[in-house]
PDB file of C-alpha atoms in Angstrom:
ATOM      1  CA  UNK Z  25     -24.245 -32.522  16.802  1.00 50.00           C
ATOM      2  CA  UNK Z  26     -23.695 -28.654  16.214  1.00 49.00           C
ATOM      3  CA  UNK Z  27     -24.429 -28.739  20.208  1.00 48.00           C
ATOM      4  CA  UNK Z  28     -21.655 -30.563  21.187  1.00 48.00           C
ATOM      5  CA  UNK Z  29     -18.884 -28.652  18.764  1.00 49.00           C
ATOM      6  CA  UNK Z  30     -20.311 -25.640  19.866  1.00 50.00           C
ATOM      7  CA  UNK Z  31     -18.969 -26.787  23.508  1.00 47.00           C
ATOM      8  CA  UNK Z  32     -15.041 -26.750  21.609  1.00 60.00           C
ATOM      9  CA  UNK Z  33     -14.067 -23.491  21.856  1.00 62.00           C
ATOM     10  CA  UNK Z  34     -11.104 -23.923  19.595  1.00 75.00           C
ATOM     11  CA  UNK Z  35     -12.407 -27.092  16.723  1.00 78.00           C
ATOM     12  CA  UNK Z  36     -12.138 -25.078  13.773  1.00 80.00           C
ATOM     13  CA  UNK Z  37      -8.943 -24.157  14.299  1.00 83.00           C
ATOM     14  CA  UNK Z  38      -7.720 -27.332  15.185  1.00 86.00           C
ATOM     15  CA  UNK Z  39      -9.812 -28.707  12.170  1.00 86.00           C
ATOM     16  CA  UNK Z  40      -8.296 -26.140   9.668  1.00 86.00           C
ATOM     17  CA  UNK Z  41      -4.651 -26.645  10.979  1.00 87.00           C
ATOM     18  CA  UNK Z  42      -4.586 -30.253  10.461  1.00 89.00           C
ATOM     19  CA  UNK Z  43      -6.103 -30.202   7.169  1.00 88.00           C
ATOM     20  CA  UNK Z  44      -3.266 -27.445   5.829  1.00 87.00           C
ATOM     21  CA  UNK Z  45      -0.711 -29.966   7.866  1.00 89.00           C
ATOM     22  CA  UNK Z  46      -2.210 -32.836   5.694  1.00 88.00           C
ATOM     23  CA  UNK Z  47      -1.906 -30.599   2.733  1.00 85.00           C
ATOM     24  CA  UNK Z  48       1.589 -29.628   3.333  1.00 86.00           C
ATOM     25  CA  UNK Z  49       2.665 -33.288   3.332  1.00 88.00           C
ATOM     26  CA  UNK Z  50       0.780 -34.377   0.371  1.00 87.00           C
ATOM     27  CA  UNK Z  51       2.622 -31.462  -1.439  1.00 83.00           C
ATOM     28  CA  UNK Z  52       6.231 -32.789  -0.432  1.00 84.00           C
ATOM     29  CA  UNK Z  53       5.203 -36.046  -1.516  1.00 85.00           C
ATOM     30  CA  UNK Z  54       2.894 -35.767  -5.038  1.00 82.00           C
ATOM     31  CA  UNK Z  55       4.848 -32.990  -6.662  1.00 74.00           C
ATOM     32  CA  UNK Z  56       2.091 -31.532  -8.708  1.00 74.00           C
ATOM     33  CA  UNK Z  57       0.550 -27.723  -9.060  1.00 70.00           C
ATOM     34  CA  UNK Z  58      -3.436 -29.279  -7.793  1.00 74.00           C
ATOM     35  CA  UNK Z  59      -1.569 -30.526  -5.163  1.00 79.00           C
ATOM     36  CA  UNK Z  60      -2.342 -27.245  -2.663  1.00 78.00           C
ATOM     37  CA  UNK Z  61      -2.264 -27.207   0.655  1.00 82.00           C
ATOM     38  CA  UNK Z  62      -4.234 -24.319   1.179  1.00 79.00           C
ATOM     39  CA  UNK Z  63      -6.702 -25.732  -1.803  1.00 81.00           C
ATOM     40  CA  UNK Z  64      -6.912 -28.829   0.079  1.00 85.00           C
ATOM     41  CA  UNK Z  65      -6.984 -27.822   3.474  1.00 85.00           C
ATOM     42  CA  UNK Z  66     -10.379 -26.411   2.030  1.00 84.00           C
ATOM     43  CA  UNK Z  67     -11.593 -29.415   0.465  1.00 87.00           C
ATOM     44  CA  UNK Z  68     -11.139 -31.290   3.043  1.00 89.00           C
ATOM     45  CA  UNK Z  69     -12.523 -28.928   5.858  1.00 88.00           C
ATOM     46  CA  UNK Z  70     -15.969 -29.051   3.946  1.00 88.00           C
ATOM     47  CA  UNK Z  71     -15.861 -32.545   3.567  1.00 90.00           C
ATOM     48  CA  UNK Z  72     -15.282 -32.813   7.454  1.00 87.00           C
ATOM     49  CA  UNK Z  73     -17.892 -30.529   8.252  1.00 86.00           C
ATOM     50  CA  UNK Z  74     -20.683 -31.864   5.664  1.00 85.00           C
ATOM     51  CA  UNK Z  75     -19.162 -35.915   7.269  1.00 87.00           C
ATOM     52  CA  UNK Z  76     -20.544 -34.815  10.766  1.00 82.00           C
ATOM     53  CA  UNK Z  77     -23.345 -32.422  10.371  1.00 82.00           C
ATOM     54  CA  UNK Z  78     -21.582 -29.163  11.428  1.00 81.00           C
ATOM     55  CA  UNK Z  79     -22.445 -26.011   9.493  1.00 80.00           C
ATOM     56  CA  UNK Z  80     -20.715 -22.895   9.092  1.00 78.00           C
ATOM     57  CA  UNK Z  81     -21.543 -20.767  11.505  1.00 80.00           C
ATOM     58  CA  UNK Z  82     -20.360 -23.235  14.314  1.00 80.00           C
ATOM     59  CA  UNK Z  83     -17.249 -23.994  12.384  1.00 81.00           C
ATOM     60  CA  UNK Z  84     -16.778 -19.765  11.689  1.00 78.00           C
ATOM     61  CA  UNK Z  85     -17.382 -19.322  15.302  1.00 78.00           C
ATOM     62  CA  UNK Z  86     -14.524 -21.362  16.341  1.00 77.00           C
ATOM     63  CA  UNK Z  87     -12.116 -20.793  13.416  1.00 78.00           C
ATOM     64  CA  UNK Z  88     -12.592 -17.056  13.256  1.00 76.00           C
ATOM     65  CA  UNK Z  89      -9.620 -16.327  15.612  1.00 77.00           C
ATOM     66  CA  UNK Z  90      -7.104 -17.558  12.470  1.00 78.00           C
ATOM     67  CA  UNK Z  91      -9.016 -14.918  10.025  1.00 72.00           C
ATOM     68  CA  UNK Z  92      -7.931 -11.917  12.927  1.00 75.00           C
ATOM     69  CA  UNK Z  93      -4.000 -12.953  11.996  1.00 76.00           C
ATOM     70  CA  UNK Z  94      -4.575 -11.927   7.934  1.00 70.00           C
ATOM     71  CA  UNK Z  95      -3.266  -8.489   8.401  1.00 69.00           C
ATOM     72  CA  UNK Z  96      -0.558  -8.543  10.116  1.00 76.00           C
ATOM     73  CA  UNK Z  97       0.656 -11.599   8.005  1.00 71.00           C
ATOM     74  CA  UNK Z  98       0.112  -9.166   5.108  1.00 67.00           C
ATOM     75  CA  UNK Z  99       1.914  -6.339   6.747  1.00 72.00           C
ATOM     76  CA  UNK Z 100       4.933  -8.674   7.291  1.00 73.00           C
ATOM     77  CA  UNK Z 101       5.077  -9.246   3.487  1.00 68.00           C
ATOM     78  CA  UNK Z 102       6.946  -5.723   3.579  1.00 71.00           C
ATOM     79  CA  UNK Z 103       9.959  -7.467   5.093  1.00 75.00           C
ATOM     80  CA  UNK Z 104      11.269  -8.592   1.323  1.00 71.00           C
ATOM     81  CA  UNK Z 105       9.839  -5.471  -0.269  1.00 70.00           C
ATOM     82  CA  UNK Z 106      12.592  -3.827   2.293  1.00 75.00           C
ATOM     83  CA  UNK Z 107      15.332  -6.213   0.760  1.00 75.00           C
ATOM     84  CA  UNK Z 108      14.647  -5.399  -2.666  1.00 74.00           C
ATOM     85  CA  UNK Z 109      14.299  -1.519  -2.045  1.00 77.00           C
ATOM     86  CA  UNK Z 110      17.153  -0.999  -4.731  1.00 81.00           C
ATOM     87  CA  UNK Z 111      15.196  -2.771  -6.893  1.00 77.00           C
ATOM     88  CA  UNK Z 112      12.090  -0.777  -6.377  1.00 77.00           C
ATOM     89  CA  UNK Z 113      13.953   2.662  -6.508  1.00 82.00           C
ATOM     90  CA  UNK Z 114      15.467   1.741 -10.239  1.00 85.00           C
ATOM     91  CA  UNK Z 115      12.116   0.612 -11.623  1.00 84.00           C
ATOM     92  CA  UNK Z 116       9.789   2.783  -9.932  1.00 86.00           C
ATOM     93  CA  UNK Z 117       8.019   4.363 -12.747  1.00 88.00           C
ATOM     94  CA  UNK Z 118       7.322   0.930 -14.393  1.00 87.00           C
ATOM     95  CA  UNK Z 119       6.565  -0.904 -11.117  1.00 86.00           C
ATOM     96  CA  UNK Z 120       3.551   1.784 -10.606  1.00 89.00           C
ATOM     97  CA  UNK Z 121       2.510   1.546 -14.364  1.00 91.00           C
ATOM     98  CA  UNK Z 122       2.230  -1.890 -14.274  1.00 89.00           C
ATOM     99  CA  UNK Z 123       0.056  -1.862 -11.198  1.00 89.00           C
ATOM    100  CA  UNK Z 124      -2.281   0.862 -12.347  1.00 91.00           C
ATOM    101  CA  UNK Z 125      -2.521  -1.296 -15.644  1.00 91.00           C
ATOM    102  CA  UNK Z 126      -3.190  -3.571 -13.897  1.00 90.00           C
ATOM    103  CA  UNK Z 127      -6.206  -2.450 -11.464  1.00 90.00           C
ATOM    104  CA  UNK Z 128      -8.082  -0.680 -14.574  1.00 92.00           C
ATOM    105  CA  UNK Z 129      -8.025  -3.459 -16.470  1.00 91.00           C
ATOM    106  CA  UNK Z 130      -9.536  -5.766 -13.615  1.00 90.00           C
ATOM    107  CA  UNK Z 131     -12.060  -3.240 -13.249  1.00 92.00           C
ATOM    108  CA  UNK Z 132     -12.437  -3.002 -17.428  1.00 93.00           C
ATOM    109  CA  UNK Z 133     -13.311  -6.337 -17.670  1.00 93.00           C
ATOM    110  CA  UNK Z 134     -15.376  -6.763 -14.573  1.00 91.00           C
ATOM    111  CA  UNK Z 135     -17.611  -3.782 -16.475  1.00 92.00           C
ATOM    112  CA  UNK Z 136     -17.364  -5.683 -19.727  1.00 93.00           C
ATOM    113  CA  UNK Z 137     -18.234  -9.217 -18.224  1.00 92.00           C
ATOM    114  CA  UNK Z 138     -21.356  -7.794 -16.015  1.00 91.00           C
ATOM    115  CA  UNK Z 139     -22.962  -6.212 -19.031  1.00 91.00           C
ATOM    116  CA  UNK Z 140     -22.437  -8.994 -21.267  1.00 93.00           C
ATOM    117  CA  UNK Z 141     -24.064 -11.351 -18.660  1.00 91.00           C
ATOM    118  CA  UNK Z 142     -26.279  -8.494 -17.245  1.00 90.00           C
ATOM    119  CA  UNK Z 143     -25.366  -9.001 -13.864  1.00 88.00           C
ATOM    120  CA  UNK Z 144     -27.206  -6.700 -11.115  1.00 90.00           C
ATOM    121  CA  UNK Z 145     -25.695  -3.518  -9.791  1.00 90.00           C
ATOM    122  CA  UNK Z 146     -24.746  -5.615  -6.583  1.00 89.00           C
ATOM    123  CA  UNK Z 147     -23.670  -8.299  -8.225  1.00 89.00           C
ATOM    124  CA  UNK Z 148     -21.438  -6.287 -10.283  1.00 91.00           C
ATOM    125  CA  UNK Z 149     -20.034  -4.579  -7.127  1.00 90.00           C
ATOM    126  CA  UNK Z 150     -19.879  -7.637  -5.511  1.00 90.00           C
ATOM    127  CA  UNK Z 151     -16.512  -8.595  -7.804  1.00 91.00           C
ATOM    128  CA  UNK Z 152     -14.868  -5.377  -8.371  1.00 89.00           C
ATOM    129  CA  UNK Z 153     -12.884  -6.530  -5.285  1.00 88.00           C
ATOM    130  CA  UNK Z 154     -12.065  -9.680  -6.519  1.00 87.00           C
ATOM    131  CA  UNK Z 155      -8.015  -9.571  -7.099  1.00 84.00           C
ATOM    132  CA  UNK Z 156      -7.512  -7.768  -3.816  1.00 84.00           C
ATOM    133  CA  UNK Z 157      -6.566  -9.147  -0.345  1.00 80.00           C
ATOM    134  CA  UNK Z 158      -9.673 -10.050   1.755  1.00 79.00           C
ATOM    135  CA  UNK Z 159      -9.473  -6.954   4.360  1.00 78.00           C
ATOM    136  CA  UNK Z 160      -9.608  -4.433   1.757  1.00 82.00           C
ATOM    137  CA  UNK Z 161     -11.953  -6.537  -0.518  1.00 85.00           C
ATOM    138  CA  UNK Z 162     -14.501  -7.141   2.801  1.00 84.00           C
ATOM    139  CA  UNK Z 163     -14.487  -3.215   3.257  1.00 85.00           C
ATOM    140  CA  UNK Z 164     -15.093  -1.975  -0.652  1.00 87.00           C
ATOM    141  CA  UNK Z 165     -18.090  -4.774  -0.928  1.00 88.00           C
ATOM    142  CA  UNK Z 166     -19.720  -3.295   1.823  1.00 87.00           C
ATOM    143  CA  UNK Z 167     -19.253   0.286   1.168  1.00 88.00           C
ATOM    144  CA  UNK Z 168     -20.178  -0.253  -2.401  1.00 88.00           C
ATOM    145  CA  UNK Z 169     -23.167  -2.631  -1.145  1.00 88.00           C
ATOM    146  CA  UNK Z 170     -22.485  -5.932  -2.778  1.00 87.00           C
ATOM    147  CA  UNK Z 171     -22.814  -9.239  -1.415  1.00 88.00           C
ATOM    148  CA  UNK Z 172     -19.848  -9.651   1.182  1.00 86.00           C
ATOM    149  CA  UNK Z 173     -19.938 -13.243   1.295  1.00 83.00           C
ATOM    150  CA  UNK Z 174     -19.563 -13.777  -2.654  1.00 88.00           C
ATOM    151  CA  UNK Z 175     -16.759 -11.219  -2.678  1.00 88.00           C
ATOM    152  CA  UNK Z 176     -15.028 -13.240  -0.129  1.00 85.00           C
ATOM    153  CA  UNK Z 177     -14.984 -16.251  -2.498  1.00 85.00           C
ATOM    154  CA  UNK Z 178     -13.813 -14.863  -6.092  1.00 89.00           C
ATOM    155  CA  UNK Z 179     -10.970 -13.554  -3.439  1.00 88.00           C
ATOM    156  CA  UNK Z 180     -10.216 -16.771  -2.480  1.00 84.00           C
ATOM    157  CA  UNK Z 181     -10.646 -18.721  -5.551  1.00 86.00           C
ATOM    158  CA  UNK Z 182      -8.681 -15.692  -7.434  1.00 88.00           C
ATOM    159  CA  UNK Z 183      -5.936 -15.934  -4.939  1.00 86.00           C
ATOM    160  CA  UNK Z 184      -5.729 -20.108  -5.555  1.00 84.00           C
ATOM    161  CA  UNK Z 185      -5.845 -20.221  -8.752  1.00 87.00           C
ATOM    162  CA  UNK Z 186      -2.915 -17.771  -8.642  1.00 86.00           C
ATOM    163  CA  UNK Z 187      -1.080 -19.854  -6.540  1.00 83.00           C
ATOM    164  CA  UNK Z 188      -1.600 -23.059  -8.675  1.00 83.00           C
ATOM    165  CA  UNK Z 189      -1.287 -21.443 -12.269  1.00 86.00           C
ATOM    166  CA  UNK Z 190       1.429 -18.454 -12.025  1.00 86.00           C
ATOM    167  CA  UNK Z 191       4.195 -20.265 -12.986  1.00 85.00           C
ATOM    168  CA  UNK Z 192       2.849 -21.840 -15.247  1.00 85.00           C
ATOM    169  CA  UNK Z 193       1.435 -18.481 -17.279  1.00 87.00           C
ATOM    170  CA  UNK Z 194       4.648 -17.224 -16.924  1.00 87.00           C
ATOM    171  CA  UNK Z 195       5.991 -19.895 -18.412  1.00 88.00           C
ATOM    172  CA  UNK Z 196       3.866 -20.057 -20.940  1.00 89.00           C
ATOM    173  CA  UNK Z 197       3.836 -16.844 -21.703  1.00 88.00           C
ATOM    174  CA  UNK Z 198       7.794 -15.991 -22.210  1.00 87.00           C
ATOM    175  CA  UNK Z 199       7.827 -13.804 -18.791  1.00 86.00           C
ATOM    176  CA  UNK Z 200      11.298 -14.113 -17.195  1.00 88.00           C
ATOM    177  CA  UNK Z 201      11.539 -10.434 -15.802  1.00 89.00           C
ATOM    178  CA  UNK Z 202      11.156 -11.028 -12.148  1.00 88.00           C
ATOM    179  CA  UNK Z 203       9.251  -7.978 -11.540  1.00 88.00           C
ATOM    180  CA  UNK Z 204       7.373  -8.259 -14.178  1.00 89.00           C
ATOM    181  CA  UNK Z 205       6.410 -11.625 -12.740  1.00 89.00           C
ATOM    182  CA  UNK Z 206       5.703 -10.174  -9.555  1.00 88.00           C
ATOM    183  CA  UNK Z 207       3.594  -6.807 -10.065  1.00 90.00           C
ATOM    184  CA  UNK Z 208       1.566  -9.767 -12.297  1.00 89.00           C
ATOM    185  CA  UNK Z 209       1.117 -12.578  -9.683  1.00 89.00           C
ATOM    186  CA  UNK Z 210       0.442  -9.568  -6.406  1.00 87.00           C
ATOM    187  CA  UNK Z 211      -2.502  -7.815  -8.288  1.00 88.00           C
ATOM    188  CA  UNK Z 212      -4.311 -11.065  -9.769  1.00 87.00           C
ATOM    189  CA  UNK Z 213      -3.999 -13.164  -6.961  1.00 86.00           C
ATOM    190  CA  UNK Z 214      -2.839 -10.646  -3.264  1.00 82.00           C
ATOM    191  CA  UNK Z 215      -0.973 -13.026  -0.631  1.00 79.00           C
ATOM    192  CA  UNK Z 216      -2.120 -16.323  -1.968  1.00 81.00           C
ATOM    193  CA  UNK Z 217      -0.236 -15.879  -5.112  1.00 83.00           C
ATOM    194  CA  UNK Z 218       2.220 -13.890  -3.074  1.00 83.00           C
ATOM    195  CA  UNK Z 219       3.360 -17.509  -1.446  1.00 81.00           C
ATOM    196  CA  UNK Z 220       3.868 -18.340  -4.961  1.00 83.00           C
ATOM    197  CA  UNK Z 221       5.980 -15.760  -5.838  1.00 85.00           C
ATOM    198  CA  UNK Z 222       8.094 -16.236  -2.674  1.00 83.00           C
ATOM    199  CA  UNK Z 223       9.050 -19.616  -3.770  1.00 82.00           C
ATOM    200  CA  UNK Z 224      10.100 -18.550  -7.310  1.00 85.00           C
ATOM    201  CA  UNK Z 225      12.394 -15.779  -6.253  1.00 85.00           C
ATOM    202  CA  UNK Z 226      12.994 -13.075  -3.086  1.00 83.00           C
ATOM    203  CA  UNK Z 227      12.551 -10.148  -6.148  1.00 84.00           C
ATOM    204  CA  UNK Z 228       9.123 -11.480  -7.179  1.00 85.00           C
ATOM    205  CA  UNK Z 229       8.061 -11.949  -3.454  1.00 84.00           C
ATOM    206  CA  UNK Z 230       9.212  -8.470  -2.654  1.00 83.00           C
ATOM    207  CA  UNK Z 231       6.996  -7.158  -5.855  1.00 86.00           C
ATOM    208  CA  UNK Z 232       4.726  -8.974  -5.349  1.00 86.00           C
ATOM    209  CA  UNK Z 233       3.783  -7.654  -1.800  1.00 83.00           C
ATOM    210  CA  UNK Z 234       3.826  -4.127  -2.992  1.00 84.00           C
ATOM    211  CA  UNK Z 235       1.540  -4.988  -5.854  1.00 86.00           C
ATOM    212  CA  UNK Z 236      -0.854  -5.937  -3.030  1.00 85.00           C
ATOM    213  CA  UNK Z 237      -0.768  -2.395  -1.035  1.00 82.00           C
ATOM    214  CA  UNK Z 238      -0.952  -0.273  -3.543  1.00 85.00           C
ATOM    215  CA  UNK Z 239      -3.638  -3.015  -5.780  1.00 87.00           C
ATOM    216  CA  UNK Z 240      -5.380  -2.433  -2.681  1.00 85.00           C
ATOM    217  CA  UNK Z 241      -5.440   1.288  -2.032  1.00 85.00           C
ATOM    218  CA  UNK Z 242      -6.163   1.975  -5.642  1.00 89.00           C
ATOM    219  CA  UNK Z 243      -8.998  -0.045  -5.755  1.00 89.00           C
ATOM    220  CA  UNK Z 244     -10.638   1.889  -3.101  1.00 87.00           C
ATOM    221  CA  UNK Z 245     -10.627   4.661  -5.105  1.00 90.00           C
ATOM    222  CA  UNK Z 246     -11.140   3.231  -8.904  1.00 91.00           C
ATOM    223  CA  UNK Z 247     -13.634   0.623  -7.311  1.00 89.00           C
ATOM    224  CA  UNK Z 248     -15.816   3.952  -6.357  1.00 89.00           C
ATOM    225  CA  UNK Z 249     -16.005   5.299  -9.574  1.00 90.00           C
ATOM    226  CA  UNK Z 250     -16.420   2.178 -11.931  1.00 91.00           C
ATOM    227  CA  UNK Z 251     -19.596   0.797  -9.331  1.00 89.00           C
ATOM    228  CA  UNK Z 252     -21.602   4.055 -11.222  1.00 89.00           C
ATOM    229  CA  UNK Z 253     -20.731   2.675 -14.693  1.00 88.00           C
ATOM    230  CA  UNK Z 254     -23.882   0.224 -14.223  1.00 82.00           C
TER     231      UNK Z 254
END
């Protein structure tokens, strides 16, 4: 079987796309947060693949070529940080204070939930990276030699869970600042929750997309130091 998809250049795309597609209509029908098109597009793909026998590596193989378009989708999340510029210049000291905040405290409790589950040094490197976008995330796992694959996943599920649950928390939780809302959804959950915050408002997309740069960059650096706190 893995023979003859291996033959189809281009299956995993094709697979992936029409999942999302099926996704996307479910949405505009069942209007419910679980209803995700990106969460289903996955369930569905491994259903599809585990239905006929294909494993991962064929499907990666074929599907890769959508991974190579991540970054300069994430790049073109500047666009509304540009349109909110204003916005940026007039809160700029508590934009970047609520970003560091937020970074150390995603490395705090990474610390504090590794020790109390004593989790290996590479397992504890492994989700440092968690809350940032998958380029970055790929690149501090490796250099801080945790497993790559794992790190890709608590990205993934971090950034869907965003995307489900961030209005929701908000709600919840009394926050009607749009910034605020913003700087929160960009560093728990990068561009997945980023979608999110693009369809509550053009101010929480904008912060939203900066939360993810700079998330990112710090992390690099903070990442570094906190891996040699276990």
């Amino acid at each position: 079987m893995n023979a003859f998809w291996q033959t189809s250049a281009f299956f995993g795309i094709f697979v992936t796309l029409f999942f999302y597609g099926v996704g996307m209509v479910l949405k505009q029908k069942v209007k419910h947060p679980l209803v995700n098109p990106m969460l289903l597009a996955i369930i569905f793909t491994i259903l599809c693949l585990h239905l006929f026998g294909i494993d991962y590596r064929t499907y990666n193989h074929s599907a890769k070529y959508i991974s190579y378009l991540m970054t300069p989708a994430t790049i073109c999340l500047a666009v509304p940080l540009y349109r909110q510029l204003d916005a940026l210049k007039r809160n700029f000291k508590a934009v970047m204070f609520g970003i560091t905040s937020s970074v150390m405290i995603t490395m705090v409790s990474v610390l504090a939930f590794a020790r109390f589950f004593g989790l290996s040094h590479a397992s504890y490197v492994t989700m440092l990276p968690k809350s940032i976008t998958t380029p970055i995330g790929i690149g501090v796992a490796e250099e801080l030699g945790g497993y790559v694959s794992i790190t890709v996943a608590s990205i993934v599920i971090s950034g869907i869970l965003g995307n489900l649950f961030a209005e929701s928390v908000c709600r919840i939780f009394g926050i009607h600042e749009p910034i605020a809302k913003g700087i929160a959804i960009g560093c728990a959950s990068h561009a997945m929750g980023t979608v999110k915050a693009l369809e509550m408002g053009e101010v929480e997309g904008a912060m939203s997309s900066l939360s993810i740069a700079i998330a990112g960059i710090l992390t690099v650096f903070v990442a570094s130091v906190f891996a040699t706190l276990l």
